[in-house]
Short mmCIF file of C-alpha atoms in Angstrom, two decimals:
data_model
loop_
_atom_site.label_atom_id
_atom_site.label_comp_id
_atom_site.label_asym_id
_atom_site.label_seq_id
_atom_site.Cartn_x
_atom_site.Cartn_y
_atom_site.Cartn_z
CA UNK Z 1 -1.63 5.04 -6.14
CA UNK Z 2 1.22 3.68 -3.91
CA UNK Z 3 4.59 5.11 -2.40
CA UNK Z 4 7.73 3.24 -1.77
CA UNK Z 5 11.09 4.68 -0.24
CA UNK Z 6 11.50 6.82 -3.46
CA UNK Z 7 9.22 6.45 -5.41
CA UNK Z 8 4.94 7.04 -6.62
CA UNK Z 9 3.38 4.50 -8.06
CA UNK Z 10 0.31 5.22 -10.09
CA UNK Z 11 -2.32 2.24 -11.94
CA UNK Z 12 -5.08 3.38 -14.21
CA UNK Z 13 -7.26 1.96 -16.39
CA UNK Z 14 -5.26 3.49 -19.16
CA UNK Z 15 -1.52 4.05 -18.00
CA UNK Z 16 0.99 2.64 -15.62
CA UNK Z 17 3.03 5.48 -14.33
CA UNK Z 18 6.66 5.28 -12.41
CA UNK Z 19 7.39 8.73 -10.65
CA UNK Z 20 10.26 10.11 -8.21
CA UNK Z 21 9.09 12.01 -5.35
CA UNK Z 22 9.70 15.09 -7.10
CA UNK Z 23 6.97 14.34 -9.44
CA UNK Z 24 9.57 13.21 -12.35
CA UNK Z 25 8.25 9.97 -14.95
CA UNK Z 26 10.57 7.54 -14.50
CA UNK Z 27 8.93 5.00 -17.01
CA UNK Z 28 8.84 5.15 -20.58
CA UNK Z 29 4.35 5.44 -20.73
CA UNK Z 30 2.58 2.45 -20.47
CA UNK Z 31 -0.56 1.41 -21.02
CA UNK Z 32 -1.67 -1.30 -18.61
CA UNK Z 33 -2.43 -3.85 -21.31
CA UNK Z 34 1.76 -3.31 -22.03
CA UNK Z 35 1.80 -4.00 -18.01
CA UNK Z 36 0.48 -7.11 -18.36
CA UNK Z 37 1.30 -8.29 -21.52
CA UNK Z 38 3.67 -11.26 -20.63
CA UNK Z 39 1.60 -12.84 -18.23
CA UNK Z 40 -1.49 -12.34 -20.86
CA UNK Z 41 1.29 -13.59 -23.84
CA UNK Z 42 2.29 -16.45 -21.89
CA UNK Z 43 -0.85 -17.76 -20.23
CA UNK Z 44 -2.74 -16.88 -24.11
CA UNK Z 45 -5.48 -14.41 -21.14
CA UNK Z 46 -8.25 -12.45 -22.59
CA UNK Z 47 -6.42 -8.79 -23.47
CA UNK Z 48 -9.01 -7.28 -21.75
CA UNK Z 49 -7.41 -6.38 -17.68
CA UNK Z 50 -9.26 -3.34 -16.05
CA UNK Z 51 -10.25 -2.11 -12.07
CA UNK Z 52 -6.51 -2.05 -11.15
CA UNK Z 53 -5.16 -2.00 -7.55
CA UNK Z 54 -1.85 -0.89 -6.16
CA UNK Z 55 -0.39 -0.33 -2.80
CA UNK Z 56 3.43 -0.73 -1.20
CA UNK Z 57 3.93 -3.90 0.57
CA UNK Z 58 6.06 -2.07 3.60
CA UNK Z 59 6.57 -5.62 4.71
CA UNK Z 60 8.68 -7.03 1.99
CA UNK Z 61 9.73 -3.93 0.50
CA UNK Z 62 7.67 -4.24 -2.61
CA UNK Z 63 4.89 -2.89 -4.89
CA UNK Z 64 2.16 -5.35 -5.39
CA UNK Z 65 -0.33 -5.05 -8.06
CA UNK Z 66 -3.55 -6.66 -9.38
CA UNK Z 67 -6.19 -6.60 -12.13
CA UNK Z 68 -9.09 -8.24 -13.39
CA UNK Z 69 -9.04 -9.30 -16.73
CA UNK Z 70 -11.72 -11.14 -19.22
CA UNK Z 71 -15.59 -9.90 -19.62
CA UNK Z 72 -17.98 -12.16 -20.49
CA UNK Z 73 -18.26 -14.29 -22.07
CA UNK Z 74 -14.61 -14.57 -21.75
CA UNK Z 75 -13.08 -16.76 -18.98
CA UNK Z 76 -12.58 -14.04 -15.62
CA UNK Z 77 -9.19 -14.04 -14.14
CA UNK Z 78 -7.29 -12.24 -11.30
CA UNK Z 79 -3.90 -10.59 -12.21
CA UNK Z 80 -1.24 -10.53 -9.34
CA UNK Z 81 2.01 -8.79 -9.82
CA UNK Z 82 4.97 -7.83 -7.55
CA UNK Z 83 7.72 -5.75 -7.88
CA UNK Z 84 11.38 -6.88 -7.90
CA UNK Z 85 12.45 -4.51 -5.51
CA UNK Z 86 11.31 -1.02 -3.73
CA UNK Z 87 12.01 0.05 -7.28
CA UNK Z 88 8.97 -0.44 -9.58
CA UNK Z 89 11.82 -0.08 -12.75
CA UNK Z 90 13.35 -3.00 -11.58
CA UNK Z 91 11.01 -5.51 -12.98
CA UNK Z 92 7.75 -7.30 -11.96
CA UNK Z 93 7.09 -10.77 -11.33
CA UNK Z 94 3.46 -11.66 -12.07
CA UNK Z 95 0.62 -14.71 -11.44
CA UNK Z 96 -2.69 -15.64 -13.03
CA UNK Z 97 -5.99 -17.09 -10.67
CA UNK Z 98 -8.64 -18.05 -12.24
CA UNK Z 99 -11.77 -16.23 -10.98
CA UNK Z 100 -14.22 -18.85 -11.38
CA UNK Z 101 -15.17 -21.67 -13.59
CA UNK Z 102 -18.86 -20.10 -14.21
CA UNK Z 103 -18.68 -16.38 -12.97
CA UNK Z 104 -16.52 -13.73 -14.18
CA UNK Z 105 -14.60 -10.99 -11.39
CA UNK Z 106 -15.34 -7.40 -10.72
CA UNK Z 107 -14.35 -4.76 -8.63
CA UNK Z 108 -11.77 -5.93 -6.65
CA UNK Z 109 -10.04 -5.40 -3.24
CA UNK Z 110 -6.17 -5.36 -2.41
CA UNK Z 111 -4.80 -5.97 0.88
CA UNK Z 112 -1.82 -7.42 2.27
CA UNK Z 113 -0.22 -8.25 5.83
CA UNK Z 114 3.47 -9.55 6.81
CA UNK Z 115 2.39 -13.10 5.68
CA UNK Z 116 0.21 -12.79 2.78
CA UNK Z 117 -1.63 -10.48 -0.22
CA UNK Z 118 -5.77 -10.76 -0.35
CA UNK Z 119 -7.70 -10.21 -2.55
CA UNK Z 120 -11.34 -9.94 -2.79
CA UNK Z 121 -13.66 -9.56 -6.12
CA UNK Z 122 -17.62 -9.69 -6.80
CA UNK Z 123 -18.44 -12.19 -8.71
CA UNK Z 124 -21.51 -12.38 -11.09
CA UNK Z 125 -23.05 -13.91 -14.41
CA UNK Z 126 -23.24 -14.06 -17.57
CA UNK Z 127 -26.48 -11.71 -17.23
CA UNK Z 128 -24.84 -9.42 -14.81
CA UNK Z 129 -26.44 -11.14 -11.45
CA UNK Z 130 -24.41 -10.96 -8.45
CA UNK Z 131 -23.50 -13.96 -6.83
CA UNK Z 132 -21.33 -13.65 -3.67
CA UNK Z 133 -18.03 -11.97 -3.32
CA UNK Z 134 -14.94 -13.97 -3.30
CA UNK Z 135 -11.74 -14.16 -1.23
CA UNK Z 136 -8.30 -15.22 -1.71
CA UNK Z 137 -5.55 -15.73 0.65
CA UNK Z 138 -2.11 -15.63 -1.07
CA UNK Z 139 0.45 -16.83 1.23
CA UNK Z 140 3.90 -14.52 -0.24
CA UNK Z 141 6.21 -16.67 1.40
CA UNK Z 142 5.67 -19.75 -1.32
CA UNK Z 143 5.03 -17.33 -4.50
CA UNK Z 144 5.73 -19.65 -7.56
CA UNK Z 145 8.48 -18.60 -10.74
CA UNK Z 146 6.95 -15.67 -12.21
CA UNK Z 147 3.86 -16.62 -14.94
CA UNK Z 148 2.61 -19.64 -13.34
CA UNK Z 149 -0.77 -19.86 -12.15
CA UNK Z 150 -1.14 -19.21 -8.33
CA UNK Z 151 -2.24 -22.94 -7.13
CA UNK Z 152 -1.41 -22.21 -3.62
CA UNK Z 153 -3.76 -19.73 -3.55
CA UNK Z 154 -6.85 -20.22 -1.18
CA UNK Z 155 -10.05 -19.37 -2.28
CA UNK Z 156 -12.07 -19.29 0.65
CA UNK Z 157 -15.80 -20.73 0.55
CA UNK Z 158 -18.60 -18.65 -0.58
CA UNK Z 159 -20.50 -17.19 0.83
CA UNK Z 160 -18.98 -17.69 3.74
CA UNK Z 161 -20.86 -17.61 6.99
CA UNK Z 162 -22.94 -14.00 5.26
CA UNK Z 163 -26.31 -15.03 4.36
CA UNK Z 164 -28.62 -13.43 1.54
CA UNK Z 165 -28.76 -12.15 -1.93
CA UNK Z 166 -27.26 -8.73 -3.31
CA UNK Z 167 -28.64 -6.17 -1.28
CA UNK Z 168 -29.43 -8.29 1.59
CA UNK Z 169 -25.91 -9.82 1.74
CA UNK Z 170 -22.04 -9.41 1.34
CA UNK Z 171 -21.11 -7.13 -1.87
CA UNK Z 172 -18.10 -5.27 -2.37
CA UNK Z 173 -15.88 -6.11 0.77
CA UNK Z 174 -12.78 -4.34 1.05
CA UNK Z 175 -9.28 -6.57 2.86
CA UNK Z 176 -7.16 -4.84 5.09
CA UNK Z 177 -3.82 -3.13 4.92
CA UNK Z 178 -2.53 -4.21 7.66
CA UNK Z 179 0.47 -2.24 9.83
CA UNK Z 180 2.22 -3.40 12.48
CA UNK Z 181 2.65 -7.73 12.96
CA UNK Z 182 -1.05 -8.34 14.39
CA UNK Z 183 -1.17 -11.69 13.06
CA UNK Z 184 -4.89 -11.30 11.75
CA UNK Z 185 -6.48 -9.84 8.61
CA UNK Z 186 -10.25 -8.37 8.17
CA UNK Z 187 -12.79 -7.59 5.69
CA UNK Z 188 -15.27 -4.84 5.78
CA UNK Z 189 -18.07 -3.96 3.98
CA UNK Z 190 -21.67 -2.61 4.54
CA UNK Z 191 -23.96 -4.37 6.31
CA UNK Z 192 -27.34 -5.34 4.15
CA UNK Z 193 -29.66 -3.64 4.07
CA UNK Z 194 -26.97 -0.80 4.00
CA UNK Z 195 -27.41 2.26 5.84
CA UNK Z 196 -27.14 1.45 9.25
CA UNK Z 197 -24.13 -0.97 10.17
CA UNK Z 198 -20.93 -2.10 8.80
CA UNK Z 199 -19.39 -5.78 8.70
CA UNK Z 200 -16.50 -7.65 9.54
CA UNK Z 201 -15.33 -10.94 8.59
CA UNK Z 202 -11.78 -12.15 9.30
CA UNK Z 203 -10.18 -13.86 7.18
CA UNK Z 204 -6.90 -14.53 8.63
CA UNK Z 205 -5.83 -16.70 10.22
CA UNK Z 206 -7.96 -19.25 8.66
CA UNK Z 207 -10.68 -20.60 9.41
CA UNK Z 208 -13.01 -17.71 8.03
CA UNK Z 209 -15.21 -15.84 10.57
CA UNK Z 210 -17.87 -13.73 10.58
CA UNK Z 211 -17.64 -11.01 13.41
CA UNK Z 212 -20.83 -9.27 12.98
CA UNK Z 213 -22.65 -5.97 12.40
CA UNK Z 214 -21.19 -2.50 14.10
CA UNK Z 215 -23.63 0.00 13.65
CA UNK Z 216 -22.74 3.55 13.13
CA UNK Z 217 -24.80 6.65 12.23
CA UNK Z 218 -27.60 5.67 9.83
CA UNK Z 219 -27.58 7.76 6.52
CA UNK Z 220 -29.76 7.21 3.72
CA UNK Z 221 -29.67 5.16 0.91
CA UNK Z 222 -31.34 5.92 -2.52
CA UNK Z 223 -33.50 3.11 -3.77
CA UNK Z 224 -31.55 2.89 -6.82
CA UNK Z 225 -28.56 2.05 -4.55
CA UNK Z 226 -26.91 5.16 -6.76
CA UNK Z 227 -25.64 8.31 -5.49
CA UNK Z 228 -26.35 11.89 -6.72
CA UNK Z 229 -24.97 12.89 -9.40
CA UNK Z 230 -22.04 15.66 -9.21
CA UNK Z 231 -21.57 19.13 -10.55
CA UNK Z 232 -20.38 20.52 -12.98
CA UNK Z 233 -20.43 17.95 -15.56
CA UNK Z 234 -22.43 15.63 -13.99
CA UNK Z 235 -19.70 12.75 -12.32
CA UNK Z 236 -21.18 9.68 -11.35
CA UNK Z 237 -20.32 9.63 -7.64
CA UNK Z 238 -21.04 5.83 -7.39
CA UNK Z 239 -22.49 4.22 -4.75
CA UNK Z 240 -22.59 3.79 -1.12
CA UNK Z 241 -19.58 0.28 -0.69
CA UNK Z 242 -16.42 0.54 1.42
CA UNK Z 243 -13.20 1.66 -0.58
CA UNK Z 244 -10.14 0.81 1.18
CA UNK Z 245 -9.44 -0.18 4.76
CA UNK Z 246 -6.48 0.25 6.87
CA UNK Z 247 -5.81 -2.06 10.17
CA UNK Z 248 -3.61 -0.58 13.17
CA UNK Z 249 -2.86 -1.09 16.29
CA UNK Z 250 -5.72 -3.20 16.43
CA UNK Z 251 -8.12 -1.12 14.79
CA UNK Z 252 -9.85 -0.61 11.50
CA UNK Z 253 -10.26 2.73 9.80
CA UNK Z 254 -12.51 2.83 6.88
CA UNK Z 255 -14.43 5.41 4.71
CA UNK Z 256 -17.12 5.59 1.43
CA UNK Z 257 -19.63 8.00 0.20
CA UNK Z 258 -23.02 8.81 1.36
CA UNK Z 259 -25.58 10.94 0.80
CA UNK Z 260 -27.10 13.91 2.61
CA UNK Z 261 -30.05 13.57 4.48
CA UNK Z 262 -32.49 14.54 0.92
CA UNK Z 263 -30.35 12.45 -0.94
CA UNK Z 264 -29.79 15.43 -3.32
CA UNK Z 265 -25.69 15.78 -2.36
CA UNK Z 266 -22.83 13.37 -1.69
CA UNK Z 267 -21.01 13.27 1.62
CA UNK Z 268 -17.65 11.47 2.89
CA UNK Z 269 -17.91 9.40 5.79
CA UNK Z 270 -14.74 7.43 7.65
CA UNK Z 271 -15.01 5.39 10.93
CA UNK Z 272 -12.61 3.95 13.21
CA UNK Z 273 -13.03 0.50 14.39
CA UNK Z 274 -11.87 -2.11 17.31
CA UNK Z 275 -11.69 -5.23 16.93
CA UNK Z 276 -11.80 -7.25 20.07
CA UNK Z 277 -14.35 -6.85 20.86
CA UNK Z 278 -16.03 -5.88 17.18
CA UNK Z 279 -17.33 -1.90 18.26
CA UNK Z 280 -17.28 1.68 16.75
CA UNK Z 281 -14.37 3.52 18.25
CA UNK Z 282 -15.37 7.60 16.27
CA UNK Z 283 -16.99 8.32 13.02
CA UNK Z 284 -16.59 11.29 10.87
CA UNK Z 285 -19.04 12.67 8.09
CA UNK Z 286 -17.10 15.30 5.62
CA UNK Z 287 -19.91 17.78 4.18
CA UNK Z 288 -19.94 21.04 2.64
CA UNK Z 289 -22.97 23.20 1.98
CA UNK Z 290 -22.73 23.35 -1.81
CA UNK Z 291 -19.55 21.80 -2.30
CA UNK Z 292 -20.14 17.32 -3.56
CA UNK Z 293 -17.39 15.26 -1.84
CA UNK Z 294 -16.85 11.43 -3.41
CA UNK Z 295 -14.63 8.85 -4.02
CA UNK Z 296 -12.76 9.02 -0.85
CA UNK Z 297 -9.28 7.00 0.34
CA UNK Z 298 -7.87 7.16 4.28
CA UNK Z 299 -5.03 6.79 5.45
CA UNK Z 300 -3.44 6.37 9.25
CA UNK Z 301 0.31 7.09 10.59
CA UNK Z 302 2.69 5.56 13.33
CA UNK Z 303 1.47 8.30 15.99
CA UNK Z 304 -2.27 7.50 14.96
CA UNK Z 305 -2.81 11.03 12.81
CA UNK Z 306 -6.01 10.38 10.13
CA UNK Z 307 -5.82 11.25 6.49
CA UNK Z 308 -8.62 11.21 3.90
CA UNK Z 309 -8.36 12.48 0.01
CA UNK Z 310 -11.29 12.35 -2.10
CA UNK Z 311 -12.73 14.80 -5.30
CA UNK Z 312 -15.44 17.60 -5.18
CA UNK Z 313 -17.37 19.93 -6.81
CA UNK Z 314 -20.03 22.44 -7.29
CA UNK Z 315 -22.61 24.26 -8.98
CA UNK Z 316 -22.63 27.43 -6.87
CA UNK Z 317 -20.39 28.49 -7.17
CA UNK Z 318 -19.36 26.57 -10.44
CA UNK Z 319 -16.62 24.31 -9.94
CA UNK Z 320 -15.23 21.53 -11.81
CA UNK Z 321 -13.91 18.17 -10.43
CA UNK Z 322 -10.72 18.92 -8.06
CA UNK Z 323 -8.42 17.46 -5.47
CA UNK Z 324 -9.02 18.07 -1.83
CA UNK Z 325 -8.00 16.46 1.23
CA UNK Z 326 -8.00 16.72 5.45
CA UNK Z 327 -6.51 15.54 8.11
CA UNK Z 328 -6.95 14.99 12.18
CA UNK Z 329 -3.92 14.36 14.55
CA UNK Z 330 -4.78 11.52 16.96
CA UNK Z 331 -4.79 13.86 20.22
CA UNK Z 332 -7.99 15.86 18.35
CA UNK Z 333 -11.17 15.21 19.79
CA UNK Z 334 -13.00 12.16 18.60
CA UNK Z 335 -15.09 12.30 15.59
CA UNK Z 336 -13.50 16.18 14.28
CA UNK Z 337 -11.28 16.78 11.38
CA UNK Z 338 -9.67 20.01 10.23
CA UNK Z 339 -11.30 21.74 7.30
CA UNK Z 340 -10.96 20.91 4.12
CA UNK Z 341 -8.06 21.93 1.63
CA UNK Z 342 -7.84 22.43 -1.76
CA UNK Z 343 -5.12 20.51 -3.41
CA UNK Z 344 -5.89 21.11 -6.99
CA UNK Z 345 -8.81 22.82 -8.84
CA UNK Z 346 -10.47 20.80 -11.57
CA UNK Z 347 -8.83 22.72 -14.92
CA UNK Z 348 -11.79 21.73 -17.28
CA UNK Z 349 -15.16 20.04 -17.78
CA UNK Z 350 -14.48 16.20 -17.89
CA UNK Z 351 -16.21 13.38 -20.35
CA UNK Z 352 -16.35 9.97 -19.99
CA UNK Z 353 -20.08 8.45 -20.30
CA UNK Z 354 -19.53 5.32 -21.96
CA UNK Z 355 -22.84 5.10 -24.12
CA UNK Z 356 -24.48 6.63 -20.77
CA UNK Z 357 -25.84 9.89 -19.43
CA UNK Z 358 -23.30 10.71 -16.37
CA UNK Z 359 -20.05 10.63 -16.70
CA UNK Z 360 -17.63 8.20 -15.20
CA UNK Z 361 -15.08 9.41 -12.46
CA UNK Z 362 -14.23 6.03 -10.76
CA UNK Z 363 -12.79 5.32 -7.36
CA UNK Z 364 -8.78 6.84 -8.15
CA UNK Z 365 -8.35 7.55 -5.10
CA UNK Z 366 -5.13 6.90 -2.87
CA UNK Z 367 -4.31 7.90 0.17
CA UNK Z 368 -1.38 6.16 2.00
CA UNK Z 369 1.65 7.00 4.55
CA UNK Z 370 5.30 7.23 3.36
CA UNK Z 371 6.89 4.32 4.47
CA UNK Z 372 10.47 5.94 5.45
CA UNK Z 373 9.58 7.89 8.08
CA UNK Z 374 5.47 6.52 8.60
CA UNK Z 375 4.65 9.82 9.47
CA UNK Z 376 4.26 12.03 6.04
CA UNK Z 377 0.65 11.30 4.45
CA UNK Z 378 0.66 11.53 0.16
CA UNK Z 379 -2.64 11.55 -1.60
CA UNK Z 380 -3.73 11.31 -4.94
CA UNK Z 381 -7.23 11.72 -6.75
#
């Protein structure tokens, strides 16, 4: 989910969606293979885009958008697309990258700064091994005719400076949104073994460098790597990575899920981060006594006011997946935010198990600050 000056944008794996701030469709419905259909036509791409990403480019003005698209043993590329104007009806201009001769892309990250969009993506095998993630650095300022491939697009090296295999190096690294003209970009993921520490590369300018670990409070980490699994219709809550990352005013603010201490509930955890030099400025952990709390998003204003959004539920009392979301004003003391609210009740049970035994929720989750007055927080799960 992203907001412009009027209006809510919304990517799914299913649908696109166009909405006023009142909450009115302004797009005839479409499905995101209809999104992307040109580029796919044009290029002759696997039909196959999925794990979308959208935010608002308060730089240029624009939506920006990306996919991946092709499974194996199809040929993995990275869909980039970019509104006209603030106005997502106004037409989108869109790019193919190839992922990688050899690997195909999953789970990506979508960030973007006053010079350029990044993008970051695990990359694995044929057999489902992960390799390394991967990193490009698209400059917007020399963004080709709509449908070409992005050539100037830098890949940066793999695996960087990070050393190890999965679970004992980088996986699932989020870029920054970055506010404000800084004049550097980060990425942030857990440090491996996770549980412990978080950390940051940066990736902008170029060359890429590895800051380091920051530790924070150490939670646990199941050896599966996989979280509980939710009430009331059992939701796969995912796992432990970084979801989105927002940098301001030289610091990073960041949040994911984690367990409770008998790794028996899910938790939401957000930090705050400086970096020069690389240290933990607060950390939060968002807990209820029955209540799971997952797939979380955060958020941060011009005055420095914290927002997270993220689903729950329970099975005392029962509850199906809702919508709930808090906030903490910068002046409140570090590490505390105000309780929890309720912005929707789950209506129904929900399922989605894909030929498995939990059902799939997936990281929807969007919460970002309305660019016209970069105050007003909007949230979406």
């Amino acid at each position: 989910g992203a907001v412009g000056p009027n209006h809510l944008v919304s990517f799914l794996n299913t649908e696109v969606g166009f909405f006023d701030k009142a909450g009115n469709k302004t797009n005839l419905t479409t499905t995101l293979d209809a999104f992307w259909r040109p580029l796919i036509t044009s290029k002759s791409l696997p039909n196959d885009p999925f794990d979308p990403k959208v935010l608002f480019d308060q730089h240029s003005g624009r939506f920006v958008a990306m996919t991946i698209d092709g499974q194996p043993p199809e040929k993995s590329w990275v869909l980039l697309a970019r509104s006209n104007s603030s106005d997502p009806g106004q037409g989108w201009s869109q790019w193919a990258i190839p992922a990688d001769n050899n690997l195909w892309a999953d789970y990506p990250g979508l960030g973007v700064d006053a010079n350029n969009i990044y993008i970051t993506t695990n990359l694995f095998d044929n057999t489902d091994n992960f390799h390394y993630i991967k990193v490009w650095v698209v400059p917007k300022a020399s963004l080709p005719p709509t449908g070409q491939d992005l050539t100037n697009a830098t890949a940066l090296p793999n695996p960087f400076n990070f050393t190890g295999p999965l679970n004992g190096g980088p996986f699932s690294f989020q870029p920054t949104h970055v506010f404000g003209t800084p004049g550097d970009a980060y990425i942030v993921g857990e440090q491996s073994p996770a549980g412990s520490a978080l950390r940051v590369g940066k990736i902008y300018p170029l060359p890429f460098a590895d800051l380091g670990a920051v530790g924070v409070s150490s939670y646990p980490v199941p050896t599966t790597f996989i979280l509980p699994v939710a009430p009331f219709d059992r939701i796969d809550t995912g796992d432990s990575r970084i979801l989105n990352v927002v940098h301001r005013n030289g610091h990073l603010f960041t949040t994911h899920t984690i367990p409770d201490p008998t790794l028996t509930k899910t938790r939401v955890r957000w930090y705050e981060l400086s970096t020069a030099p690389l240290s933990k400025i607060q950390e939060g952990t968002i807990s209820d006594p029955n209540r799971f709390y997952y797939y979380p998003s955060i958020a941060v204003n011009s005055t420095g006011d914290i927002a997270i959004g993220f689903s729950g539920s329970s099975s005392s009392p029962a509850e199906y997946a809702g919508a709930y979301y808090t906030a903490r004003r910068a002046a409140d003391p570090a590490g505390v935010m105000q309780p929890v609210t309720l912005l929707k009740s789950g209506l129904a049970s929900y399922f989605k198990t894909f030929s498995g035994t939990d059902n799939r929720w997936g990281d929807f989750s969007a919460t970002v600050v309305d660019p016209v007055d970069d105050t007003t927080f909007w949230t979406l799960q």
